[in-house]
Amino acid sequence: MRINTTRTAGLLAVLALFTVGTVTGCGNETASGRHGTQVRGTDPTPDPQDRARRVADAWDGSRAAESWAEGYYPMEETVQLPAGAFRNDADKRAYGAQNFVLRGELPTTSRKDGRVKWESGGSLTLPLMGSREAFEAIAGGGGDGPHLTVTGAELGSMPLVTSRGPATVPAWLFTLEGYDMPLKRVALSPSELPQPPIGPAGEVPTDKLAPLGGLAEVAGDGRSVTVVATHGACDEGPAVDVLETDGSVVLSGSVVGTKDGPCTAVLLSKEMTVQLDRPVGDRVLLDAFTGRPVPQE
């Protein structure tokens, strides 16, 4: 099933593995797990549909799938903004740049573990992230310009969509100057990813298959997913196909309208929404190129 582009996510920084300037033969560019490098993978399957089926077959019923089903993997942003955020464009820019200032003490806790509780039943205990670590996860900017001020924090919880459905997870609730409601940040790290049962695709033109940039969103009803797909400056944009099985949803990225000849080596990204025949549920979302779960952006 071919789907349409939604909104443009904007220009990404040119990756270090791209040569600044121009490249030739844009229509013949190859993809790898590191965007544009010509490193051969372990699966030489050239046909995109066959590759997607091979990825699905490798995962369905595998030990990796069992580990995924038992773990905790967020399927949406692990930061929840205060209601009504933002007050102004300056605050919005500050958040985007991760410019935070701490004016106050962050609490410590004697708790070493936190528990994920799923709406469908079951729970999982994982190491609890401290308030300082959680703060540093959201405050990585530290540059000039507008900033948001954190005046305190307390340990609470927040709802979160995960690979096993909706859950309630521990979260640090940061008090922001000028806001009545806190900014929430999940206080747990995801489970370790299982070893994939299939290697990445081999050298293949990007108009056939390309790696995805990451997972942007899963719809509330689970019937669509939005992923970040990349493309170049000399093509018509990315496309994403989907193969659904009982145990997985395999997404195949590619580039359409590629052209031969010189092309500026810039990398663009677009968010692509894929409609599914049925809700994602506890099925694993897989990137056909890498053979791995699509990472949370």
CSV table of C-alpha atoms in Angstrom, one decimal:
chain,number,residue,atom,x,y,z
A,1,MET,CA,0.0,0.0,0.0
A,2,ARG,CA,1.5,3.3,-1.1
A,3,ILE,CA,0.7,6.3,1.1
A,4,ASN,CA,0.9,10.1,0.6
A,5,THR,CA,3.2,12.7,2.2
A,6,THR,CA,1.8,14.6,5.2
A,7,ARG,CA,3.8,17.6,6.4
A,8,THR,CA,7.3,18.7,5.8
A,9,ALA,CA,9.5,18.2,8.9
A,10,GLY,CA,12.2,20.6,7.5
A,11,LEU,CA,15.7,20.5,6.3
A,12,LEU,CA,18.1,18.2,8.3
A,13,ALA,CA,21.7,19.0,8.8
A,14,VAL,CA,23.9,17.4,6.1
A,15,LEU,CA,25.2,14.2,7.5
A,16,ALA,CA,28.9,13.8,7.9
A,17,LEU,CA,28.8,10.7,5.6
A,18,PHE,CA,27.6,12.9,2.7
A,19,THR,CA,30.1,14.9,0.7
A,20,VAL,CA,29.4,18.6,0.9
A,21,GLY,CA,28.9,20.1,-2.5
A,22,THR,CA,27.6,17.9,-5.4
A,23,VAL,CA,27.4,14.3,-6.1
A,24,THR,CA,26.8,12.6,-9.4
A,25,GLY,CA,24.3,10.0,-10.4
A,26,CYS,CA,21.6,10.9,-7.9
A,27,GLY,CA,19.3,8.2,-9.3
A,28,ASN,CA,21.9,5.6,-8.5
A,29,GLU,CA,22.6,6.5,-4.9
A,30,THR,CA,22.7,3.5,-2.6
A,31,ALA,CA,21.3,3.3,0.9
A,32,SER,CA,22.8,1.7,4.1
A,33,GLY,CA,22.0,1.8,7.8
A,34,ARG,CA,24.0,5.1,7.8
A,35,HIS,CA,22.2,7.0,5.0
A,36,GLY,CA,24.0,7.1,1.7
A,37,THR,CA,27.2,5.0,2.4
A,38,GLN,CA,27.8,2.0,0.2
A,39,VAL,CA,28.4,-0.6,2.8
A,40,ARG,CA,27.1,-4.0,1.9
A,41,GLY,CA,24.7,-5.6,4.4
A,42,THR,CA,24.2,-9.2,5.2
A,43,ASP,CA,21.0,-9.7,3.2
A,44,PRO,CA,21.5,-9.2,-0.6
A,45,THR,CA,17.8,-9.5,-1.3
A,46,PRO,CA,17.2,-6.8,-4.1
A,47,ASP,CA,13.4,-6.8,-4.4
A,48,PRO,CA,11.8,-4.4,-1.8
A,49,GLN,CA,8.6,-6.6,-1.5
A,50,ASP,CA,10.6,-9.7,-1.0
A,51,ARG,CA,12.8,-8.0,1.5
A,52,ALA,CA,9.8,-6.8,3.5
A,53,ARG,CA,8.5,-10.4,3.5
A,54,ARG,CA,11.8,-11.8,4.6
A,55,VAL,CA,12.0,-9.3,7.5
A,56,ALA,CA,8.5,-10.2,8.6
A,57,ASP,CA,9.1,-13.9,8.4
A,58,ALA,CA,12.4,-13.6,10.3
A,59,TRP,CA,10.7,-11.7,13.2
A,60,ASP,CA,7.4,-13.5,13.4
A,61,GLY,CA,7.6,-16.1,16.2
A,62,SER,CA,11.3,-15.3,16.8
A,63,ARG,CA,13.1,-15.0,20.2
A,64,ALA,CA,13.6,-11.3,19.3
A,65,ALA,CA,9.8,-10.9,18.9
A,66,GLU,CA,9.3,-12.6,22.3
A,67,SER,CA,11.8,-10.2,23.9
A,68,TRP,CA,10.1,-7.2,22.3
A,69,ALA,CA,6.7,-8.3,23.6
A,70,GLU,CA,8.1,-8.6,27.1
A,71,GLY,CA,9.9,-5.2,27.2
A,72,TYR,CA,9.1,-1.6,27.6
A,73,TYR,CA,9.5,0.5,24.4
A,74,PRO,CA,7.9,4.0,24.2
A,75,MET,CA,5.9,4.7,21.0
A,76,GLU,CA,5.5,8.4,21.5
A,77,GLU,CA,7.4,11.4,23.0
A,78,THR,CA,8.6,10.8,26.5
A,79,VAL,CA,8.1,14.5,27.3
A,80,GLN,CA,4.6,15.9,28.0
A,81,LEU,CA,4.3,19.7,27.7
A,82,PRO,CA,2.2,21.8,30.1
A,83,ALA,CA,-1.4,22.4,29.0
A,84,GLY,CA,-1.5,25.4,26.8
A,85,ALA,CA,2.2,25.5,26.1
A,86,PHE,CA,3.7,27.6,24.8
A,87,ARG,CA,2.9,31.1,26.2
A,88,ASN,CA,4.9,32.8,23.3
A,89,ASP,CA,7.2,32.1,20.4
A,90,ALA,CA,10.3,32.7,22.6
A,91,ASP,CA,9.3,29.9,24.9
A,92,LYS,CA,8.7,27.6,21.9
A,93,ARG,CA,12.1,28.4,20.5
A,94,ALA,CA,13.7,27.8,23.9
A,95,TYR,CA,12.1,24.4,24.1
A,96,GLY,CA,13.1,23.5,20.6
A,97,ALA,CA,16.7,24.5,21.4
A,98,GLN,CA,16.6,22.7,24.8
A,99,ASN,CA,17.6,25.9,26.5
A,100,PHE,CA,16.6,25.5,30.2
A,101,VAL,CA,17.9,27.2,33.3
A,102,LEU,CA,17.7,25.6,36.7
A,103,ARG,CA,16.8,27.9,39.6
A,104,GLY,CA,16.1,25.7,42.5
A,105,GLU,CA,17.0,22.3,44.0
A,106,LEU,CA,16.2,19.1,42.3
A,107,PRO,CA,15.0,16.4,44.7
A,108,THR,CA,16.6,13.1,45.4
A,109,THR,CA,14.8,9.9,46.0
A,110,SER,CA,15.6,6.6,47.8
A,111,ARG,CA,13.6,4.7,45.3
A,112,LYS,CA,15.8,2.7,42.9
A,113,ASP,CA,13.1,1.2,40.7
A,114,GLY,CA,10.0,2.3,38.9
A,115,ARG,CA,7.1,0.3,37.5
A,116,VAL,CA,5.4,0.4,34.1
A,117,LYS,CA,1.7,-0.5,34.5
A,118,TRP,CA,-0.2,-1.5,31.3
A,119,GLU,CA,-3.9,-0.8,30.9
A,120,SER,CA,-4.3,-4.3,29.5
A,121,GLY,CA,-2.7,-5.8,32.6
A,122,GLY,CA,0.8,-6.6,33.7
A,123,SER,CA,3.7,-4.5,34.8
A,124,LEU,CA,7.4,-4.3,34.5
A,125,THR,CA,9.9,-3.0,37.0
A,126,LEU,CA,12.9,-1.0,35.7
A,127,PRO,CA,15.7,1.2,37.2
A,128,LEU,CA,14.3,4.7,38.0
A,129,MET,CA,16.0,7.7,36.4
A,130,GLY,CA,17.0,10.4,38.8
A,131,SER,CA,15.7,13.9,38.6
A,132,ARG,CA,19.1,15.3,37.5
A,133,GLU,CA,19.4,12.8,34.7
A,134,ALA,CA,15.9,13.5,33.5
A,135,PHE,CA,16.5,17.3,33.6
A,136,GLU,CA,19.7,16.9,31.6
A,137,ALA,CA,17.8,14.8,29.0
A,138,ILE,CA,15.5,17.8,28.3
A,139,ALA,CA,18.1,20.6,28.9
A,140,GLY,CA,20.8,19.7,26.4
A,141,GLY,CA,21.0,23.2,24.8
A,142,GLY,CA,22.6,25.7,27.1
A,143,GLY,CA,23.1,28.3,24.3
A,144,ASP,CA,22.3,31.9,23.9
A,145,GLY,CA,18.8,33.2,23.4
A,146,PRO,CA,15.4,32.6,25.1
A,147,HIS,CA,15.2,30.0,27.8
A,148,LEU,CA,12.7,28.2,30.1
A,149,THR,CA,13.3,28.3,33.8
A,150,VAL,CA,12.9,25.2,36.0
A,151,THR,CA,12.2,26.0,39.6
A,152,GLY,CA,11.6,22.5,41.1
A,153,ALA,CA,10.5,18.9,40.5
A,154,GLU,CA,8.6,16.1,42.0
A,155,LEU,CA,8.2,12.4,41.2
A,156,GLY,CA,4.8,11.5,39.7
A,157,SER,CA,3.5,9.6,36.7
A,158,MET,CA,2.1,10.1,33.2
A,159,PRO,CA,0.3,8.1,30.5
A,160,LEU,CA,2.4,6.8,27.6
A,161,VAL,CA,1.7,4.8,24.5
A,162,THR,CA,4.2,1.8,24.4
A,163,SER,CA,4.8,-1.2,22.2
A,164,ARG,CA,2.5,-3.1,24.5
A,165,GLY,CA,-0.3,-0.5,24.4
A,166,PRO,CA,-1.2,2.4,26.8
A,167,ALA,CA,0.6,2.4,30.1
A,168,THR,CA,1.2,4.6,33.2
A,169,VAL,CA,4.8,5.2,33.8
A,170,PRO,CA,6.8,7.1,36.5
A,171,ALA,CA,7.7,10.6,35.5
A,172,TRP,CA,9.5,13.7,36.8
A,173,LEU,CA,7.2,16.7,37.0
A,174,PHE,CA,9.2,19.8,36.4
A,175,THR,CA,7.8,23.2,37.6
A,176,LEU,CA,8.3,25.8,34.9
A,177,GLU,CA,8.3,29.5,35.7
A,178,GLY,CA,5.2,31.2,34.3
A,179,TYR,CA,3.3,27.9,33.9
A,180,ASP,CA,0.6,26.5,36.1
A,181,MET,CA,1.1,22.9,35.0
A,182,PRO,CA,4.4,21.0,35.0
A,183,LEU,CA,6.5,19.7,32.2
A,184,LYS,CA,6.6,15.9,32.5
A,185,ARG,CA,9.5,13.6,31.6
A,186,VAL,CA,9.4,9.8,31.7
A,187,ALA,CA,11.7,8.6,34.5
A,188,LEU,CA,12.6,5.2,32.9
A,189,SER,CA,14.8,4.2,30.0
A,190,PRO,CA,13.6,1.8,27.4
A,191,SER,CA,14.4,-1.9,27.7
A,192,GLU,CA,17.5,-3.1,25.7
A,193,LEU,CA,16.6,-3.8,22.1
A,194,PRO,CA,16.7,-7.5,21.2
A,195,GLN,CA,19.2,-8.8,18.7
A,196,PRO,CA,17.4,-8.7,15.3
A,197,PRO,CA,17.0,-12.1,13.6
A,198,ILE,CA,17.9,-10.7,10.2
A,199,GLY,CA,20.7,-8.4,9.0
A,200,PRO,CA,20.3,-5.1,7.1
A,201,ALA,CA,19.7,-5.1,3.4
A,202,GLY,CA,22.7,-5.1,1.0
A,203,GLU,CA,23.7,-2.3,-1.3
A,204,VAL,CA,20.5,-1.1,-3.0
A,205,PRO,CA,19.4,2.1,-4.9
A,206,THR,CA,17.4,4.4,-2.7
A,207,ASP,CA,14.6,4.4,-5.3
A,208,LYS,CA,14.1,0.8,-4.3
A,209,LEU,CA,14.7,0.8,-0.6
A,210,ALA,CA,16.1,3.3,2.0
A,211,PRO,CA,16.3,3.4,5.8
A,212,LEU,CA,13.8,5.4,7.8
A,213,GLY,CA,14.7,8.3,10.0
A,214,GLY,CA,12.5,7.2,13.0
A,215,LEU,CA,9.1,7.0,14.5
A,216,ALA,CA,7.3,10.2,15.0
A,217,GLU,CA,3.8,9.2,16.2
A,218,VAL,CA,1.3,6.3,16.5
A,219,ALA,CA,-2.3,7.4,16.3
A,220,GLY,CA,-4.5,7.1,19.4
A,221,ASP,CA,-6.5,4.4,17.7
A,222,GLY,CA,-3.4,2.6,16.5
A,223,ARG,CA,-4.7,2.7,12.9
A,224,SER,CA,-1.9,4.8,11.5
A,225,VAL,CA,1.7,5.5,12.2
A,226,THR,CA,3.9,8.5,11.2
A,227,VAL,CA,7.5,8.0,10.4
A,228,VAL,CA,10.3,10.3,9.3
A,229,ALA,CA,11.5,9.5,5.8
A,230,THR,CA,14.5,11.1,4.1
A,231,HIS,CA,15.3,12.0,0.5
A,232,GLY,CA,17.5,14.3,-1.5
A,233,ALA,CA,17.2,17.7,-3.2
A,234,CYS,CA,16.9,16.3,-6.8
A,235,ASP,CA,14.0,13.9,-6.4
A,236,GLU,CA,10.2,14.1,-5.9
A,237,GLY,CA,10.3,13.0,-2.3
A,238,PRO,CA,10.1,9.9,-0.2
A,239,ALA,CA,7.5,7.1,-0.1
A,240,VAL,CA,6.7,4.4,2.4
A,241,ASP,CA,5.0,1.0,1.8
A,242,VAL,CA,3.7,-1.3,4.5
A,243,LEU,CA,3.4,-5.0,4.9
A,244,GLU,CA,1.2,-6.2,7.8
A,245,THR,CA,1.4,-9.6,9.4
A,246,ASP,CA,0.0,-11.0,12.7
A,247,GLY,CA,3.2,-10.2,14.5
A,248,SER,CA,4.7,-7.2,12.7
A,249,VAL,CA,4.2,-4.1,10.6
A,250,VAL,CA,7.1,-3.8,8.2
A,251,LEU,CA,7.7,-0.3,6.7
A,252,SER,CA,9.7,0.1,3.5
A,253,GLY,CA,11.1,3.6,2.7
A,254,SER,CA,12.2,4.7,-0.7
A,255,VAL,CA,12.7,7.8,-2.8
A,256,VAL,CA,10.6,8.6,-5.9
A,257,GLY,CA,11.4,10.6,-9.0
A,258,THR,CA,15.2,10.3,-8.7
A,259,LYS,CA,17.2,12.0,-11.5
A,260,ASP,CA,20.6,11.2,-12.9
A,261,GLY,CA,23.2,13.9,-13.0
A,262,PRO,CA,24.8,16.4,-10.6
A,263,CYS,CA,22.9,17.1,-7.4
A,264,THR,CA,23.5,19.1,-4.3
A,265,ALA,CA,24.2,16.7,-1.4
A,266,VAL,CA,21.7,17.9,1.1
A,267,LEU,CA,19.4,15.6,3.1
A,268,LEU,CA,15.7,16.5,3.5
A,269,SER,CA,13.1,14.8,5.7
A,270,LYS,CA,9.3,14.5,5.6
A,271,GLU,CA,6.9,13.0,8.0
A,272,MET,CA,4.9,10.3,6.3
A,273,THR,CA,1.7,8.9,7.7
A,274,VAL,CA,0.9,5.2,6.9
A,275,GLN,CA,-2.7,4.0,7.2
A,276,LEU,CA,-3.0,0.4,8.5
A,277,ASP,CA,-5.7,-2.3,7.9
A,278,ARG,CA,-6.0,-2.8,11.7
A,279,PRO,CA,-4.5,-1.2,14.8
A,280,VAL,CA,-0.8,-1.7,15.5
A,281,GLY,CA,-1.6,-3.3,18.9
A,282,ASP,CA,1.4,-5.2,20.2
A,283,ARG,CA,2.9,-5.8,16.8
A,284,VAL,CA,6.5,-4.7,16.3
A,285,LEU,CA,7.1,-1.8,13.8
A,286,LEU,CA,10.0,-2.8,11.6
A,287,ASP,CA,12.2,-0.9,9.1
A,288,ALA,CA,12.5,-3.2,6.0
A,289,PHE,CA,16.0,-1.8,5.3
A,290,THR,CA,17.7,-2.3,8.7
A,291,GLY,CA,15.6,-5.3,9.8
A,292,ARG,CA,15.3,-3.6,13.2
A,293,PRO,CA,12.4,-1.9,15.1
A,294,VAL,CA,11.8,1.7,13.9
A,295,PRO,CA,13.5,3.8,16.5
A,296,GLN,CA,11.6,6.5,18.4
A,297,GLU,CA,12.7,9.8,16.9
